[in-house]
Short mmCIF file of C-alpha atoms in Angstrom, two decimals:
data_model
loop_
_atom_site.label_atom_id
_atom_site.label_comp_id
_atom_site.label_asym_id
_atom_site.label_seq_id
_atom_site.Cartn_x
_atom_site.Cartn_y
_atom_site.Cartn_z
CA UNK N 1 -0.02 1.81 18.46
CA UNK N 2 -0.83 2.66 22.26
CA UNK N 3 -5.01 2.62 20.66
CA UNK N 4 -4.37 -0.80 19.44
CA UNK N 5 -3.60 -2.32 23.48
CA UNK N 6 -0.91 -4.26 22.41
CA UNK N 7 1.35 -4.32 25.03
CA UNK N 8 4.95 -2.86 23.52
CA UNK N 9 6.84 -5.94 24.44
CA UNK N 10 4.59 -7.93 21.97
CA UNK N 11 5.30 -6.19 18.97
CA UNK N 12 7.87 -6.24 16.85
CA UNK N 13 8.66 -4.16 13.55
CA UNK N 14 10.96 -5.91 11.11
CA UNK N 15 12.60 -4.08 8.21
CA UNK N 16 14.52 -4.70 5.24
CA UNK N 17 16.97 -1.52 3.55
CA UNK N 18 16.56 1.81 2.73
CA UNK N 19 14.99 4.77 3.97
CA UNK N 20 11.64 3.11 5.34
CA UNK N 21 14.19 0.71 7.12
CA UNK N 22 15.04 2.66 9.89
CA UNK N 23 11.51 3.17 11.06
CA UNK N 24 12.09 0.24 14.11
CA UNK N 25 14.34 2.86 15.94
CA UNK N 26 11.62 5.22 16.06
CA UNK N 27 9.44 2.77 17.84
CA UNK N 28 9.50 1.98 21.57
CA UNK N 29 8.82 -1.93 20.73
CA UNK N 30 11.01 -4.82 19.19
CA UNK N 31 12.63 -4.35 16.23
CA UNK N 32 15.01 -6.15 13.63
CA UNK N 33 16.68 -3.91 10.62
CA UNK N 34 17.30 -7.05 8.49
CA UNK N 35 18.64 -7.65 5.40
CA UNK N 36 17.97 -6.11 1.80
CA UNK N 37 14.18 -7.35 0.70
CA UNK N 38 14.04 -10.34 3.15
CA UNK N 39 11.93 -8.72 5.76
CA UNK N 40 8.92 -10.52 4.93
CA UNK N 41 10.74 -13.95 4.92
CA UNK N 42 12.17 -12.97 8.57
CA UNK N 43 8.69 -11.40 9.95
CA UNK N 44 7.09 -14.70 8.41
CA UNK N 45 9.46 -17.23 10.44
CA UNK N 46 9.40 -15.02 13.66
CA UNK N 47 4.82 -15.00 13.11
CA UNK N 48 5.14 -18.60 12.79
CA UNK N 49 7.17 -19.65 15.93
CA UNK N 50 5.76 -16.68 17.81
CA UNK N 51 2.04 -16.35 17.27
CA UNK N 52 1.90 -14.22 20.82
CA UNK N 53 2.87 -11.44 18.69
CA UNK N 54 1.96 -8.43 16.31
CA UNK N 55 4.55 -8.70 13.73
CA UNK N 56 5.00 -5.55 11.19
CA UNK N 57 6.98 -5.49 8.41
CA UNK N 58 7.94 -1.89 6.93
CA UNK N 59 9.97 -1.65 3.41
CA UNK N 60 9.39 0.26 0.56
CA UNK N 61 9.05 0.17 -3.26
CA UNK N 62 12.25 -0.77 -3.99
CA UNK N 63 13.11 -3.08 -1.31
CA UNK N 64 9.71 -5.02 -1.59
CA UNK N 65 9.20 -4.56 -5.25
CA UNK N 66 12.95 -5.74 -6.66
CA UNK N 67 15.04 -7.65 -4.47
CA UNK N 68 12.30 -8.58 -1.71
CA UNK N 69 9.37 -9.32 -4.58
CA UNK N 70 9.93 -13.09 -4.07
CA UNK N 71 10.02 -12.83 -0.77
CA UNK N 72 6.68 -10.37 -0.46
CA UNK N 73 4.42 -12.19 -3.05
CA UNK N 74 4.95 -15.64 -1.05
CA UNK N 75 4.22 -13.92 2.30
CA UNK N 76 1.00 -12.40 1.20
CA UNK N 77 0.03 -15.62 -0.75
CA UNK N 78 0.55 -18.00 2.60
CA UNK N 79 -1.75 -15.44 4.49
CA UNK N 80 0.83 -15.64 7.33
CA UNK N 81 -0.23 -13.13 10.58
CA UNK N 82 1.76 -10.05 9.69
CA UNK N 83 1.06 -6.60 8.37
CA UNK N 84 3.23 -5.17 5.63
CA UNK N 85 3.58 -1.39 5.34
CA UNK N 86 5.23 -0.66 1.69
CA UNK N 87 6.19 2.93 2.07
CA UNK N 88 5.94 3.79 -1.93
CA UNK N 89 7.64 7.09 -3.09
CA UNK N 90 8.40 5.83 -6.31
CA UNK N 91 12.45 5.82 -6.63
CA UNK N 92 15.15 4.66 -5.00
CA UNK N 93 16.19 6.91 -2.04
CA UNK N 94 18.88 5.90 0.27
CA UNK N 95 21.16 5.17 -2.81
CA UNK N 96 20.31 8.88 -4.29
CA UNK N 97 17.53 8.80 -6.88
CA UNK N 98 17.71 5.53 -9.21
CA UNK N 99 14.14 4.97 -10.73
CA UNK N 100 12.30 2.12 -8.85
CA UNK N 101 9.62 -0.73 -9.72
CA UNK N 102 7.53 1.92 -9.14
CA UNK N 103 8.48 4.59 -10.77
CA UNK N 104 6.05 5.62 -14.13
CA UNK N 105 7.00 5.27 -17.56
CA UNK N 106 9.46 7.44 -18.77
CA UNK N 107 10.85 8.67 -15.47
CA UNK N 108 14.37 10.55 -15.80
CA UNK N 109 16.73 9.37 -13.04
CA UNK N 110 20.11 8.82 -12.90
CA UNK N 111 19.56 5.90 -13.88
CA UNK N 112 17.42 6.56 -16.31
CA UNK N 113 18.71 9.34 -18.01
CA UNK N 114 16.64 9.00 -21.29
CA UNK N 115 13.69 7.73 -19.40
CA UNK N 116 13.08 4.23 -17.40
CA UNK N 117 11.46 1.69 -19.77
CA UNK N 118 10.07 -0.78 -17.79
CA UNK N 119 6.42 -0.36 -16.96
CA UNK N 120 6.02 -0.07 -13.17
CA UNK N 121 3.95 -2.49 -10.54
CA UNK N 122 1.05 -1.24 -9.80
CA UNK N 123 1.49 -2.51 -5.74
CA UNK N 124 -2.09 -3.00 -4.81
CA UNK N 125 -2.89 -5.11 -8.37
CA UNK N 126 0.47 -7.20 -7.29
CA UNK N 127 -0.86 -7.73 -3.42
CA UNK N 128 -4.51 -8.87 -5.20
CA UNK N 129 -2.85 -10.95 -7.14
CA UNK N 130 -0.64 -13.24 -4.58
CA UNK N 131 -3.79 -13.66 -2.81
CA UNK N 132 -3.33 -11.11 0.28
CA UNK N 133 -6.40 -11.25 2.49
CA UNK N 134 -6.38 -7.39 2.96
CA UNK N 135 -5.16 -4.48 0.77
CA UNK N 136 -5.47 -0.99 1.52
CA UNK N 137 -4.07 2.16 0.39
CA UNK N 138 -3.80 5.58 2.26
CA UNK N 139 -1.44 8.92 1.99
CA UNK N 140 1.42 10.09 4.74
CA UNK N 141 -0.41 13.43 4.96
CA UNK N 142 -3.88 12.37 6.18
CA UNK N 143 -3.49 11.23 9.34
CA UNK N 144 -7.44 10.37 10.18
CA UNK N 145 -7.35 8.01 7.62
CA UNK N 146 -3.96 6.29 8.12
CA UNK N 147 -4.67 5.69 11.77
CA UNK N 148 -8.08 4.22 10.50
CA UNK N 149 -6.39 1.90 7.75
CA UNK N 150 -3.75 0.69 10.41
CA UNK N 151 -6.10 0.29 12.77
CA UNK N 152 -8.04 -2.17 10.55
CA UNK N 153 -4.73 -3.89 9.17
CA UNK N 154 -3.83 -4.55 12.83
CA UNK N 155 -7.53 -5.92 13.57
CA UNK N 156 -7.28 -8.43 10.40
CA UNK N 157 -6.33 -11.96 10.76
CA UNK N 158 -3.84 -13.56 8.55
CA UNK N 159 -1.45 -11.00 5.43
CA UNK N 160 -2.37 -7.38 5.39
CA UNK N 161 -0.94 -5.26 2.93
CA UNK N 162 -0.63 -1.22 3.31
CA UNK N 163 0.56 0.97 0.67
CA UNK N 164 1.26 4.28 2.04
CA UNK N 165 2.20 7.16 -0.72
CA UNK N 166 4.91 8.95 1.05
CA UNK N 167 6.69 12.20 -0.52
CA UNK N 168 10.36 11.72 -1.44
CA UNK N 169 10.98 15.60 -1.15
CA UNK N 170 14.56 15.32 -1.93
CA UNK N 171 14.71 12.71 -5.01
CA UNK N 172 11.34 12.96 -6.62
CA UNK N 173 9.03 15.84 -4.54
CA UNK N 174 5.52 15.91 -5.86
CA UNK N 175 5.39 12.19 -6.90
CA UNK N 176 1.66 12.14 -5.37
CA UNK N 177 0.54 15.97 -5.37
CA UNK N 178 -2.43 14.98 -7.13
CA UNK N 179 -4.06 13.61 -4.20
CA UNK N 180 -1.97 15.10 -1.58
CA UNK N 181 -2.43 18.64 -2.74
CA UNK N 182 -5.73 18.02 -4.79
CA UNK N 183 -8.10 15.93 -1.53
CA UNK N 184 -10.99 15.74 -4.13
CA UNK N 185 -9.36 13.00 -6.26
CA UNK N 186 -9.42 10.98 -3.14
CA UNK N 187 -11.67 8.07 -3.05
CA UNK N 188 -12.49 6.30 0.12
CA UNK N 189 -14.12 3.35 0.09
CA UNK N 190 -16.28 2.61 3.01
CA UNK N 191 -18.21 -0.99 3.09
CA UNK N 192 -21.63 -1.55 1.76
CA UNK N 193 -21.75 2.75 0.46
CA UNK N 194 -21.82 3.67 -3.13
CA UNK N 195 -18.38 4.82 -4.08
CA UNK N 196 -18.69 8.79 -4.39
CA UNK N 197 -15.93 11.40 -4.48
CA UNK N 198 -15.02 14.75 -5.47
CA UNK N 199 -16.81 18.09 -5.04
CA UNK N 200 -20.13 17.31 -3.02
CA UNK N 201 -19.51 13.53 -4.03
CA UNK N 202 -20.81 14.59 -7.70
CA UNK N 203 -18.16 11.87 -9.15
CA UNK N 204 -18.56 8.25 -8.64
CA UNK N 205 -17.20 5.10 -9.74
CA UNK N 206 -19.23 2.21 -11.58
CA UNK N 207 -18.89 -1.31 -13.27
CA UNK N 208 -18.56 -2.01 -16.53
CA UNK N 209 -20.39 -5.03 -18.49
CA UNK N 210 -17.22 -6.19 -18.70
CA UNK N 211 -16.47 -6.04 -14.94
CA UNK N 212 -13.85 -2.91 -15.36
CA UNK N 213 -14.65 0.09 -13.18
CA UNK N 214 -15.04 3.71 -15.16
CA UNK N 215 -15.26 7.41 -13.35
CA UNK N 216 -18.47 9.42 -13.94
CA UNK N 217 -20.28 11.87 -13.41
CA UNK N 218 -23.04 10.89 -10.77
CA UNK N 219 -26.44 11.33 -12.05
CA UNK N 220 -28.15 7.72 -10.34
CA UNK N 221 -26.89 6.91 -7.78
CA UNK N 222 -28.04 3.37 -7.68
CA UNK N 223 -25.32 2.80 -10.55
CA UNK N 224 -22.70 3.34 -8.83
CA UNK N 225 -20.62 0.22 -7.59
CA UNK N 226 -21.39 -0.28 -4.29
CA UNK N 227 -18.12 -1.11 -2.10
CA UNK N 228 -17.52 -4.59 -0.60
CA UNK N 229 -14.48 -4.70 1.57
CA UNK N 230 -15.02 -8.65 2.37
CA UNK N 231 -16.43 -10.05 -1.00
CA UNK N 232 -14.18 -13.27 -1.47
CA UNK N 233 -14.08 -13.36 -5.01
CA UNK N 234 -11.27 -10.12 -5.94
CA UNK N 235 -12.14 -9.11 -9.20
CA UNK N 236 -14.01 -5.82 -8.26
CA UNK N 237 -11.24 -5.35 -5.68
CA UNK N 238 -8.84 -5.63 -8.48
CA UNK N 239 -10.51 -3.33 -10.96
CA UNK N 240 -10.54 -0.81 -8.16
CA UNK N 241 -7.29 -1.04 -7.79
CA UNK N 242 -6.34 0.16 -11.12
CA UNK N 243 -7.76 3.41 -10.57
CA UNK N 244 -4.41 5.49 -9.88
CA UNK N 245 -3.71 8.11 -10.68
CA UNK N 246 -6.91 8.31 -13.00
CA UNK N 247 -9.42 10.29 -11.32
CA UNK N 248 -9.73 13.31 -13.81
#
């Protein structure tokens, strides 16, 4: 934050309830631990009659996703001045491991004993969807590249939307070990660069005909889709977004 020259008094991090929510008394800067999913709702008002001032909003799957979804679509789709950090470790943590709107197919929680059977939000396809202005995803345990995404977020004008995978190590460790422990099925986009990744950036992503992305192997690399971080029209955003989780 200290990178971004904000002074502290001008920022202010709302959040709504669970474990995510008590990230505003880590932070020397304003604060508000609100109520359960109606951080966004808050953070919009207090953008709109305060536009002096860099207003965060930090939740996480299952306070944005369930009881805050309302609430989050609408803030995104209004492109109000505020930055949204989901913190997504796919279950419910503060009330002891119930499966969340993220949580895959089949997951075994308490709640779920014989497996959840509601097919999860994918959060980036959701954020595309209400019309957020920027989406970006990144991983607690790389640093460079979460201080770079923030850093951008911060910069944008208007709804930004951060997914951040972040390890539940108590209620579901290992949720995202295939990119945390496994840093070749990462796949950063950079603007106007072929998407490459993996091993000597020998995998690569192109477009279908049919406007669907598909991994392969990289042979040409004038294929390959060629990232554009501020094409208006979201469709290869979107495709790109379905990619978790399916880099083998």
């Amino acid at each position: 934050m200290p990178e971004l020259e904000v002074p502290k008094e001008k920022i202010v991090f709302v959040s709504g309830i669970g474990c995510a929510a008590r990230f505003p008394y880590y932070m020397e800067t304003y604060g508000m631990h609100s109520i359960h999913g109606r951080a966004p709702a808050i953070a919009t008002g207090l953008a709109t009659s305060r536009p002096d001032l860099s207003v965060w909003v930090v939740t996480g799957d299952g306070d944005s996703l369930s009881i805050g979804g309302n609430h989050l679509i609408h803030a995104l789709r209004r492109n109000v001045n505020i930055k949204i950090l989901m913190f997504n470790n796919e279950i419910y943590g503060l009330t002891k491991g119930q499966y969340s709107p993220t949580s895959p197919l089949g997951t075994r929680t308490k709640s779920t004993p014989m497996g959840s059977l509601d097919w999860p939000f994918n959060p980036l396809s959701l954020a595309i969807g209400a019309e957020a202005s920027f989406v970006a995803r990144a991983i607690d345990t790389d640093r460079a590249h979460l201080t770079q995404t923030l850093r951008a977020a911060a910069a944008h004008r208007g709804s930004s939307f951060v997914e951040i995978f972040q390890n539940c190590n108590i209620y579901n460790d290992g949720a995202f070990d295939f990119v945390r422990e496994d840093k070749e099925n990462r796949i950063y986009l950079e603007h106007g660069k072929p998407i490459r990744f993996g091993a000597e950036g020998k995998k690569g992503v192109r477009q279908r005909t049919d406007g669907s992305v598909e991994l392969v192997d990289v042979t040409d690399e004038s294929e390959l889709l060629v990232h554009n971080a501020h094409h208006v029209e979201p469709s290869a955003a979107f495709a790109l977004s379905r990619l978790t989780q399916s880099t083998a």
